[in-house]
Tab-separated table of C-alpha atoms and ligand atoms in Angstrom:
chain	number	residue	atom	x	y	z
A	7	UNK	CA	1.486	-16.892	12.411
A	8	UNK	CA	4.008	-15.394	14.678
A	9	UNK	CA	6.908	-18.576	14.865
A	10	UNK	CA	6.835	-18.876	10.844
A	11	UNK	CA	10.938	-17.952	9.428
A	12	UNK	CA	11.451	-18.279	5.775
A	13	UNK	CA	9.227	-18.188	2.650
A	14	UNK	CA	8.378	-19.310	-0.881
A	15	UNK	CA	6.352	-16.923	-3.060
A	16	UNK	CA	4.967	-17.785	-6.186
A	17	UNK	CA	3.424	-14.767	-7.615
A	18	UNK	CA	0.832	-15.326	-9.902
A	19	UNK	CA	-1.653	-12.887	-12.681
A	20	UNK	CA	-4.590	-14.970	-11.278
A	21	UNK	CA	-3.352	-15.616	-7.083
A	22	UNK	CA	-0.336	-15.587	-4.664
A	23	UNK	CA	0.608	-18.432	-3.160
A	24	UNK	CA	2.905	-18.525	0.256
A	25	UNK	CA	4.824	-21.758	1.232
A	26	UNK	CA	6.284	-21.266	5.233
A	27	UNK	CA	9.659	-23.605	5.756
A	28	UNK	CA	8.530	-26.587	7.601
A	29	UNK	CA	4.845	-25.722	6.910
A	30	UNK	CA	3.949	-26.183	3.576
A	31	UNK	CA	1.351	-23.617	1.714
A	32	UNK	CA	-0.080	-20.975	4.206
A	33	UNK	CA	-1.388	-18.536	2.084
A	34	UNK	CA	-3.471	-19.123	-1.674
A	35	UNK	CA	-5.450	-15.995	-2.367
A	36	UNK	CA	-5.985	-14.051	-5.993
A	37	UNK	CA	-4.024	-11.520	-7.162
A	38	UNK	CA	-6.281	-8.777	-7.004
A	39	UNK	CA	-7.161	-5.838	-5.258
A	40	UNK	CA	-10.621	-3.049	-4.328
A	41	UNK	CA	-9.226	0.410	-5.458
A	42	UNK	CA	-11.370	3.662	-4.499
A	43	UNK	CA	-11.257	5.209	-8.067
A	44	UNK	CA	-10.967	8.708	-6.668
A	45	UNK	CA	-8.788	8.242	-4.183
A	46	UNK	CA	-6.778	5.457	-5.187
A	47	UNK	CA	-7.078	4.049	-1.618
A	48	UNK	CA	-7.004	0.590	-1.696
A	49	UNK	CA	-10.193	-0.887	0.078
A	50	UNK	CA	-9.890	-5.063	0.102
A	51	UNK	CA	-6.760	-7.012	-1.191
A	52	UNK	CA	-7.167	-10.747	-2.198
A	53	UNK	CA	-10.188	-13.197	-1.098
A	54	UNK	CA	-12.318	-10.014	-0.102
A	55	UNK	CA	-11.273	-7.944	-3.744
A	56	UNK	CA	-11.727	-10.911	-5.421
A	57	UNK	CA	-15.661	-11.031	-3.697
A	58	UNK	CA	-16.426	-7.481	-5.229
A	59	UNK	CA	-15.068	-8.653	-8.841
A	60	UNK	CA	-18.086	-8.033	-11.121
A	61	UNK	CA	-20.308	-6.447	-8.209
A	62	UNK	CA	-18.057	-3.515	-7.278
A	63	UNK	CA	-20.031	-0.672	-7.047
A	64	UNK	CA	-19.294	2.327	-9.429
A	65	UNK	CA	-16.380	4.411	-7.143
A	66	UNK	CA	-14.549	1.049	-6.690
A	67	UNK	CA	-12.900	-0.997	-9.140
A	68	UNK	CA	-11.112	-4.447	-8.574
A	69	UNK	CA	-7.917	-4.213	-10.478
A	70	UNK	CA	-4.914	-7.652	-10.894
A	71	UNK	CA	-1.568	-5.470	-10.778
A	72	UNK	CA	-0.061	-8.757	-12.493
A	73	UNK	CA	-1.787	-9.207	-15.804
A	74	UNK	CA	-0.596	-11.642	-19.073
A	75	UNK	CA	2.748	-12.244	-16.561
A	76	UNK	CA	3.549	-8.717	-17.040
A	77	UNK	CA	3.604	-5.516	-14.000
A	78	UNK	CA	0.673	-3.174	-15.138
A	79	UNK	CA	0.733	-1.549	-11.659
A	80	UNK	CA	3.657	-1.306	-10.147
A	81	UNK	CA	2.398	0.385	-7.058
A	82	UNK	CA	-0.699	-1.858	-6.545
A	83	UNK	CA	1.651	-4.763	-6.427
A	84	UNK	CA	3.940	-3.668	-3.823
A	85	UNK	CA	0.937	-3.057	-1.499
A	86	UNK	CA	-0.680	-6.452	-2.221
A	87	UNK	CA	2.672	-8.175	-1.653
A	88	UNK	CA	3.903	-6.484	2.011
A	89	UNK	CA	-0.219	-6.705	3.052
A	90	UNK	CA	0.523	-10.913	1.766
A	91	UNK	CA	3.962	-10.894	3.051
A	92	UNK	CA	3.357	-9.111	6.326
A	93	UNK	CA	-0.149	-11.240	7.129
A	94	UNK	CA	2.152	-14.402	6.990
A	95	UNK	CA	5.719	-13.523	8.780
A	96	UNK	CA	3.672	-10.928	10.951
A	97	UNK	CA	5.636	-7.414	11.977
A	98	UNK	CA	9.392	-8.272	12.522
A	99	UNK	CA	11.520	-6.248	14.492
A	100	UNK	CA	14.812	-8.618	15.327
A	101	UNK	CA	14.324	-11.716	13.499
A	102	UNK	CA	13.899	-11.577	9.501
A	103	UNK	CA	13.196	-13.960	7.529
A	104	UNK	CA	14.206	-14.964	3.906
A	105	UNK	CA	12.431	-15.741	0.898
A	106	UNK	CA	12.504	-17.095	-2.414
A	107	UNK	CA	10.396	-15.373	-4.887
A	108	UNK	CA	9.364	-16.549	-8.649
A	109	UNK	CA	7.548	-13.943	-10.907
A	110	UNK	CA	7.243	-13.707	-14.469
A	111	UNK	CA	10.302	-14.417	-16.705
A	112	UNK	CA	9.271	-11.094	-18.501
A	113	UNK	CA	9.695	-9.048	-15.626
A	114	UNK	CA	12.678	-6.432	-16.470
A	115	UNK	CA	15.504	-6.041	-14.152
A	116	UNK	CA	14.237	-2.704	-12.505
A	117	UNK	CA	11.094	-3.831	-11.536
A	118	UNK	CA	12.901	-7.127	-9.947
A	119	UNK	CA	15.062	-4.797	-7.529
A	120	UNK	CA	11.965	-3.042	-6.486
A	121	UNK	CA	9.484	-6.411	-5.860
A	122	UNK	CA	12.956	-7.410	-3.883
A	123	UNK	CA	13.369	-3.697	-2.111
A	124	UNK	CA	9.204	-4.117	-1.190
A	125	UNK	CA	10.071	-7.451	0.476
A	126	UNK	CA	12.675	-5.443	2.475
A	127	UNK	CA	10.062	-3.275	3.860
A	128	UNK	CA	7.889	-6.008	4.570
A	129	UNK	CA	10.210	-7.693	6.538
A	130	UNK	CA	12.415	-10.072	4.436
A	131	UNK	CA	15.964	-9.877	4.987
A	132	UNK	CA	16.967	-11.643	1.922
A	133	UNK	CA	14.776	-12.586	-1.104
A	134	UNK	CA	16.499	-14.767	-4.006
A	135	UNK	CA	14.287	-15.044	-7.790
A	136	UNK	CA	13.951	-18.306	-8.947
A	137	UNK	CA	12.352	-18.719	-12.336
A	138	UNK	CA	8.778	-19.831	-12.849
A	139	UNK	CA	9.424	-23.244	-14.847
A	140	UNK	CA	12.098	-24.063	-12.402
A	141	UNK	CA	10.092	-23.742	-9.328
A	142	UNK	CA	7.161	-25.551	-10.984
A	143	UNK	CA	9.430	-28.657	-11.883
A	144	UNK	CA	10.703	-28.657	-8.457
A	145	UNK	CA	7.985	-28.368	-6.688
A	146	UNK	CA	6.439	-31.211	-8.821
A	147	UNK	CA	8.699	-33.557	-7.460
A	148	UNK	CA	11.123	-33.715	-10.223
A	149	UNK	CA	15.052	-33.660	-9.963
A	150	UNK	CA	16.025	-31.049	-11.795
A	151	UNK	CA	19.967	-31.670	-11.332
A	152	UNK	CA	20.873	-34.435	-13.287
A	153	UNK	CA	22.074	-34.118	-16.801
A	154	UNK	CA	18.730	-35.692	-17.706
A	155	UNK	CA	15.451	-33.791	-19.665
A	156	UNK	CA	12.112	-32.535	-18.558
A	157	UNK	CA	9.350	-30.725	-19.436
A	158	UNK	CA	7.199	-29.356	-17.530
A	159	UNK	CA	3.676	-27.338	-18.801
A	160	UNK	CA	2.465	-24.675	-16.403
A	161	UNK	CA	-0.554	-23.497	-17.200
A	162	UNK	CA	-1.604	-20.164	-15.355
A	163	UNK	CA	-4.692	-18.166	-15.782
A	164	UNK	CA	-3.070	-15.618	-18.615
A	165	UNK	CA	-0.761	-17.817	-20.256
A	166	UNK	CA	0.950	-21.080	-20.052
A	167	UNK	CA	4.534	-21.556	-19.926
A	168	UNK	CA	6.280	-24.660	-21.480
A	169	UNK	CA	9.640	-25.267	-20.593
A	170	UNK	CA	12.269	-27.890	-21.310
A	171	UNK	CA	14.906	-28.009	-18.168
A	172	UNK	CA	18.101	-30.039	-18.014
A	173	UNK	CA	20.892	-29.788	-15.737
A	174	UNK	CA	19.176	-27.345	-13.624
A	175	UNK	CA	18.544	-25.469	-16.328
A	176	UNK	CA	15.939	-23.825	-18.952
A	177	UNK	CA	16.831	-25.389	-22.364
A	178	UNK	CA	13.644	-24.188	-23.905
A	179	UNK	CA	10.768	-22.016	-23.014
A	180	UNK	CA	7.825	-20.526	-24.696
A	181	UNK	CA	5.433	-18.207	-22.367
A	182	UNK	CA	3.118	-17.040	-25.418
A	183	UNK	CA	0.940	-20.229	-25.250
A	184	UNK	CA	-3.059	-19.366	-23.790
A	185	UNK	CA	-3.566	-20.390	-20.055
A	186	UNK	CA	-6.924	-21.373	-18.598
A	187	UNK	CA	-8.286	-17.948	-18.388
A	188	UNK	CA	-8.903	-18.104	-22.471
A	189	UNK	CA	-11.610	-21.265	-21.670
A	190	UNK	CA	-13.254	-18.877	-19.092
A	191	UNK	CA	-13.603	-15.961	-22.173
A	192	UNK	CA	-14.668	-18.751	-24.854
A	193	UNK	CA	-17.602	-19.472	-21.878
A	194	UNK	CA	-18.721	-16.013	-21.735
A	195	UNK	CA	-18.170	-15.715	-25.736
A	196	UNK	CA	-20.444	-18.667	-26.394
A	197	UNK	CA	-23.439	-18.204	-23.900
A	198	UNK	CA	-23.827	-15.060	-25.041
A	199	UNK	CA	-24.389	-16.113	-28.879
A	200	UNK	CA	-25.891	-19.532	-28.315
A	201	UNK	CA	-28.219	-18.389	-25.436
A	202	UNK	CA	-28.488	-14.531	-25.745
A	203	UNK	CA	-26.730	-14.338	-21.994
A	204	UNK	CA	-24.599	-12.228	-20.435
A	205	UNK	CA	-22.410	-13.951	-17.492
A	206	UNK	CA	-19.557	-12.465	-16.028
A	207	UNK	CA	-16.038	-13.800	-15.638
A	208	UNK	CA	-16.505	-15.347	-12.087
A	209	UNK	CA	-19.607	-17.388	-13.143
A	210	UNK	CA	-17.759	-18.494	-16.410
A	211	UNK	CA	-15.328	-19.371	-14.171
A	212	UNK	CA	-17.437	-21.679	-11.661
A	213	UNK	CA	-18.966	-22.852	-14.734
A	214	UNK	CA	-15.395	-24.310	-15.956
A	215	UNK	CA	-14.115	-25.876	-13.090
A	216	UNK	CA	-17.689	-27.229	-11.880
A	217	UNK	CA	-18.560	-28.805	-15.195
A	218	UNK	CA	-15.561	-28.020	-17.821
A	219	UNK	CA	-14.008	-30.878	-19.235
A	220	UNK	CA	-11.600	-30.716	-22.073
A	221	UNK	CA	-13.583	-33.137	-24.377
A	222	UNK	CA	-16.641	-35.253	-23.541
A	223	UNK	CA	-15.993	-38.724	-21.666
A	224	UNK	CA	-19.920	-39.523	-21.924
A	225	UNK	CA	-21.344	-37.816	-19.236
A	226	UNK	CA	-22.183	-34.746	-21.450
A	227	UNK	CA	-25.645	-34.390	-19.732
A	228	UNK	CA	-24.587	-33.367	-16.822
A	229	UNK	CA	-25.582	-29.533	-16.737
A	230	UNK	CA	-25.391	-26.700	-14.617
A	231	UNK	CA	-28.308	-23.727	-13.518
A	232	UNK	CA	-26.480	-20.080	-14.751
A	233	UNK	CA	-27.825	-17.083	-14.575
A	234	UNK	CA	-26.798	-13.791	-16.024
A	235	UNK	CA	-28.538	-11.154	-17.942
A	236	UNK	CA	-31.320	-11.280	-21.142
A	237	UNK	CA	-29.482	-9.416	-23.531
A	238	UNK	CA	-32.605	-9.095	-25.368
A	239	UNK	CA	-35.240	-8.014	-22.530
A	240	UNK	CA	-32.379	-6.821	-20.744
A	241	UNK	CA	-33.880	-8.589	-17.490
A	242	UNK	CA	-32.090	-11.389	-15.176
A	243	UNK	CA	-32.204	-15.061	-16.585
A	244	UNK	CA	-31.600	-18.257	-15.651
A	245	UNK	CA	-30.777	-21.340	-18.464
A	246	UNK	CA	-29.198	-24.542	-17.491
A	247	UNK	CA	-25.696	-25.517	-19.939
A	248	UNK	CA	-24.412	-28.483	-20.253
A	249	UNK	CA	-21.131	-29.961	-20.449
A	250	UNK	CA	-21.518	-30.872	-23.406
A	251	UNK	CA	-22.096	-27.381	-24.254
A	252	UNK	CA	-19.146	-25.900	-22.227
A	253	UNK	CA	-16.410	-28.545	-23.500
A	254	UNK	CA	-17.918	-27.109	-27.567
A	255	UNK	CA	-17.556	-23.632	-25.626
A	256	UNK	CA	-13.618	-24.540	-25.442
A	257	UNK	CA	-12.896	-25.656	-28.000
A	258	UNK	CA	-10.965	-22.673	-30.423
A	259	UNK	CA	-8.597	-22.041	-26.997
A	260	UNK	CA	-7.896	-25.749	-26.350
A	261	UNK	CA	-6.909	-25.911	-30.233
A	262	UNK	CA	-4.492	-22.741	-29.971
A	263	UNK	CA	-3.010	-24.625	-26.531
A	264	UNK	CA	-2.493	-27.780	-28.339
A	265	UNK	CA	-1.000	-25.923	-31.204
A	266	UNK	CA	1.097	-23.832	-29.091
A	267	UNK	CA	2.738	-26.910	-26.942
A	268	UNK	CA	2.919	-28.856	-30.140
A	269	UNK	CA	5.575	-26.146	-31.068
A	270	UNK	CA	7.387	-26.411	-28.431
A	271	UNK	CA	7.899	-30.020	-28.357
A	272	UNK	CA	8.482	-29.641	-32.305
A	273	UNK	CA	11.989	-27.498	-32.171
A	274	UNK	CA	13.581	-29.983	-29.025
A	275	UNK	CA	16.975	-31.152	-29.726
A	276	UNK	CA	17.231	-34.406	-30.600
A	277	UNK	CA	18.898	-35.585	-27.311
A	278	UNK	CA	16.386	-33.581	-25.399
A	279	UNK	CA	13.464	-34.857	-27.072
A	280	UNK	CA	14.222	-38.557	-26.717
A	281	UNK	CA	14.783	-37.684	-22.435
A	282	UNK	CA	11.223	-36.144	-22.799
A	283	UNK	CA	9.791	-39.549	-25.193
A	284	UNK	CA	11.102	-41.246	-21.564
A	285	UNK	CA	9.954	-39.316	-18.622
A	286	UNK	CA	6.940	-37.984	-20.264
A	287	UNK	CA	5.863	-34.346	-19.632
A	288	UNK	CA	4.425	-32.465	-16.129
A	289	UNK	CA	1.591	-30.733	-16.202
A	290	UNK	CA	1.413	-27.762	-13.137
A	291	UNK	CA	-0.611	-24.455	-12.716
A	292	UNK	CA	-4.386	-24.362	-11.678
A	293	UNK	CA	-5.353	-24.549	-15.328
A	294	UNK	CA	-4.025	-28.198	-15.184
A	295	UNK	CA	-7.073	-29.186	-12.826
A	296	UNK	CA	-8.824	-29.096	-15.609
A	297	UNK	CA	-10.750	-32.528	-16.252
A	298	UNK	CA	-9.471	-34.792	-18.946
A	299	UNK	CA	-6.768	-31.577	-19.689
A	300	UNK	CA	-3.724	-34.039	-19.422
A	301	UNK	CA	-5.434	-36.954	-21.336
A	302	UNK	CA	-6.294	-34.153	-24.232
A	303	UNK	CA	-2.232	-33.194	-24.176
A	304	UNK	CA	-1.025	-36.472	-24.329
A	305	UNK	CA	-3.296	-37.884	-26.907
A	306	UNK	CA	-2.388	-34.831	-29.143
A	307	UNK	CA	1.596	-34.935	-28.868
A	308	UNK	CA	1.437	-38.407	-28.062
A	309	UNK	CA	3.714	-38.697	-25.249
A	310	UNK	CA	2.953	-39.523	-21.245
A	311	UNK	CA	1.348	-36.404	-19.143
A	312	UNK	CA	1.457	-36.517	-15.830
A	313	UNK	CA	-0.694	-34.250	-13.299
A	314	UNK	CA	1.375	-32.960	-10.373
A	315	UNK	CA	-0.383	-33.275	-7.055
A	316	UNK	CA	-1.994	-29.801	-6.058
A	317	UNK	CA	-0.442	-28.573	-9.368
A	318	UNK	CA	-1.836	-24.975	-8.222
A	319	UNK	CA	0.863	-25.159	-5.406
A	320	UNK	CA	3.747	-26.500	-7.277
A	321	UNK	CA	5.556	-22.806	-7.864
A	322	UNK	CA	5.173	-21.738	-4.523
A	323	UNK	CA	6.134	-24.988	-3.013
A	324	UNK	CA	9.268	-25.346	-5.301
A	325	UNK	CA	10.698	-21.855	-4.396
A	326	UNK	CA	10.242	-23.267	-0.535
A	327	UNK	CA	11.644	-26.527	-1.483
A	328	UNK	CA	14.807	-24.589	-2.778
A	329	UNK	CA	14.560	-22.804	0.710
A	330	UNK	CA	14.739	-25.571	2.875
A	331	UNK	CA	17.495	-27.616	0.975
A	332	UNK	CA	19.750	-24.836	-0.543
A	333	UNK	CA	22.934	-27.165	-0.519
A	334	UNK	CA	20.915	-29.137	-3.304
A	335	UNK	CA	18.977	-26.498	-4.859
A	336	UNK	CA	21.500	-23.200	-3.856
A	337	UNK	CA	22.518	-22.877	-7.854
A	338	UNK	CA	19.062	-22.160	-9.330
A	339	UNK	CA	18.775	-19.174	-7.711
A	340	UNK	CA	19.197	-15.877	-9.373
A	341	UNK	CA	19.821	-15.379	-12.733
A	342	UNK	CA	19.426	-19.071	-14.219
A	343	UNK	CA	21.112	-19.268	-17.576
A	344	UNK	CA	18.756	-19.308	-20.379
A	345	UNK	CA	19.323	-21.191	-23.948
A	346	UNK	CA	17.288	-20.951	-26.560
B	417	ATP	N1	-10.674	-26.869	-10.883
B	417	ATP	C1	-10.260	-26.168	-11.931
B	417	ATP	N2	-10.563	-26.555	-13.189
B	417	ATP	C2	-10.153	-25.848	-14.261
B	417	ATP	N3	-9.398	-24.724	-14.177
B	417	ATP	C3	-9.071	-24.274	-12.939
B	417	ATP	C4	-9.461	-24.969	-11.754
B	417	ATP	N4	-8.993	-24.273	-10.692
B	417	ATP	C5	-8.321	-23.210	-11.178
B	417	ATP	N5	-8.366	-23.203	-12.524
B	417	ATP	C6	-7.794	-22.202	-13.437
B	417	ATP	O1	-6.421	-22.033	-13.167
B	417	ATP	C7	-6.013	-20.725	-13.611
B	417	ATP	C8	-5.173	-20.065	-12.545
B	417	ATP	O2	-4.067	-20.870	-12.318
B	417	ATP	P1	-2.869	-20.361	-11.389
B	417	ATP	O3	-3.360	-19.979	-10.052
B	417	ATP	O4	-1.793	-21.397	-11.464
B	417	ATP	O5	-2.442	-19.038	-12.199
B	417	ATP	P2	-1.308	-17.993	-11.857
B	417	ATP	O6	-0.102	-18.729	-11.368
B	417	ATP	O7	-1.804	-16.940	-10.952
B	417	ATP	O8	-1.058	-17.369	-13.290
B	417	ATP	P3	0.324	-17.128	-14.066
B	417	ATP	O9	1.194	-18.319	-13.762
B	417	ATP	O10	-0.096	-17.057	-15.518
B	417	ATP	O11	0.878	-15.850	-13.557
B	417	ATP	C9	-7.306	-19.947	-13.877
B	417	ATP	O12	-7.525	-19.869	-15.281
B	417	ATP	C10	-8.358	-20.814	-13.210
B	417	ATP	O13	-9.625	-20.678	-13.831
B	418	MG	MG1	1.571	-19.491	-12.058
């Protein structure tokens, strides 16, 4: 990837995603990494880490440096962002790129200058921070300039952040709210009481996005083959659940979502709140592939949701999108003005 110049990084709890000016996304791996327990020498970083999650053996253990949006390992995520960083640009010596780099609003300021010092190292001459619901609404598609409201849902693995933006601007936010990871738990949660079944987080996982659906449409036969472990005979086991069973599986977390964006919407100010009745509300974020997600939302709040293409991509690709028209999008870099 030798000839690629400046970058969008949207650094996620669950993956990293890389967006290369004139290229679009060139990198979408998870945010994890193989860590010899002894040692602390890091063994696999991304796709490969991600592989060993649940099957590591007992000296290695697959840690996310990035968990709930906040920096649990500071050192972990400086090597899994050069190793990211440095596969994409490649080893620089006269030309260096720049980059534009969202992370978690509740990232302090220290830890900011040292993700931007790490990009140094790797390579970056310049990295700007553009915040998370920002990027999102950007890379949705969505002018963010105008003196005009939007809101934009972006629902992560951890949590889901709900923002109201105006002006180029964050009117409103609320990070708290559950993200898709919380259907994956309910998954595990249920199996094992309704079936006596032990599954681990990556099959809960593939059972979601496979069969998931955030109510039933009438297909609710439609089932899947799982297998995880008796936890009464203790031996391996294979049942077949169906989505019927998965979407009843959800249902606590997509309550506490509904509840959560409900509040949001709740406290807008009146002005805002009518420019949101208008242009309805954007859903982003991998959690907003799941099916019938956006129908669920807008029947609840009852306002228009609208799916962003590849929502997974739409951080990344907005901090890119910034990149490669800065006379538009120059001003919502660095520290964008917050009002609550
Ligand atoms: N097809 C799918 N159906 C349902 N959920 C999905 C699908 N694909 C991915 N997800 C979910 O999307 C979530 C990850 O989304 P994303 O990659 O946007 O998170 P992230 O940006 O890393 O997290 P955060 O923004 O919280 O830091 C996970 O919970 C994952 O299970
Ligand atoms: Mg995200």
């Amino acid at each position: 990837m030798a000839a690629i110049e400046d970058i969008g990084i949207d650094l996620g709890s669950s993956n990293i995603l890389v967006y290369a000016r004139g290229k679009g996304i060139v990198l979408n791996e998870p945010s994890v990494l193989a860590v010899d327990h002894e040692s602390r020498s890091v063994i696999a970083i991304g796709i490969e880490a991600y592989k060993m999650m649940g099957r590591e053996p007992n000296n290695i253990e697959v840690v996310r440096p990035l968990q709930s949006g906040a920096i649990r390992d500071f050192d972990m995520l400086g090597i899994m962002l050069n190793h990211f960083v440095v596969m994409v640009i490649g080893k620089r010596v006269f030309s260096r790129p720049r980059a534009v780099l969202s992370i978690s609003s509740t990232a302090n300021e220290l830890e900011k200058r040292q993700l931007i010092l790490g990009m140094l190292e790797a390579g970056v001459r310049r990295t700007q921070l553009l915040s998370r619901p920002l990027a999102a609404a950007v890379g949705s598609g969505i002018n963010v300039m105008p003196h005009v409201g939007h809101m934009i849902i972006d629902i992560g693995g951890a949590n889901s952040h709900v923002a109201a933006i105006a002006s180029g601007e964050i009117m409103t936010e609320n990070t708290e709210i559950v993200g898709g990871d919380a259907f994956s738990d309910a998954i595990i949660r249920y199996v094992r009481l309704k079936h006596n079944l032990l599954i681990g987080t990556r099959t809960a996982e593939d059972i979601k996005c496979a069969i998931g659906t955030a109510r039933n449409f009438g297909d609710a036969d439609i089932s899947l083959p799982i297998a995880g472990r008796n936890l009464v005979s203790g031996l391996p086991k294979q049942i077949d659940i169906t989505r019927n069973e998965v979407t009843e599986a959800m249902e606590d977390p997509m309550r506490t979502m509904l509840e959560g964006i409900r509040g949001v919407i709740e406290r807008l100010p009146p002005e805002l709140a009518n420019d949101v009745f208008d242009n309805g509300i954007m859903l982003t974020g991998g959690g907003a592939m799941l099916k019938g997600l956006q129908e669920v939302i807008s029947d609840d709040i009852k306002l228009p949701c609208f799916t962003a293409d590849d929502p997974q991509e739409c951080v990344a690709a907005g901090c890119g999108y910034v990149l490669e028209r800065m006379e538009e999008f120059g001003a919502l870099l660095g520290d964008a003005r917050r009002k609550k």
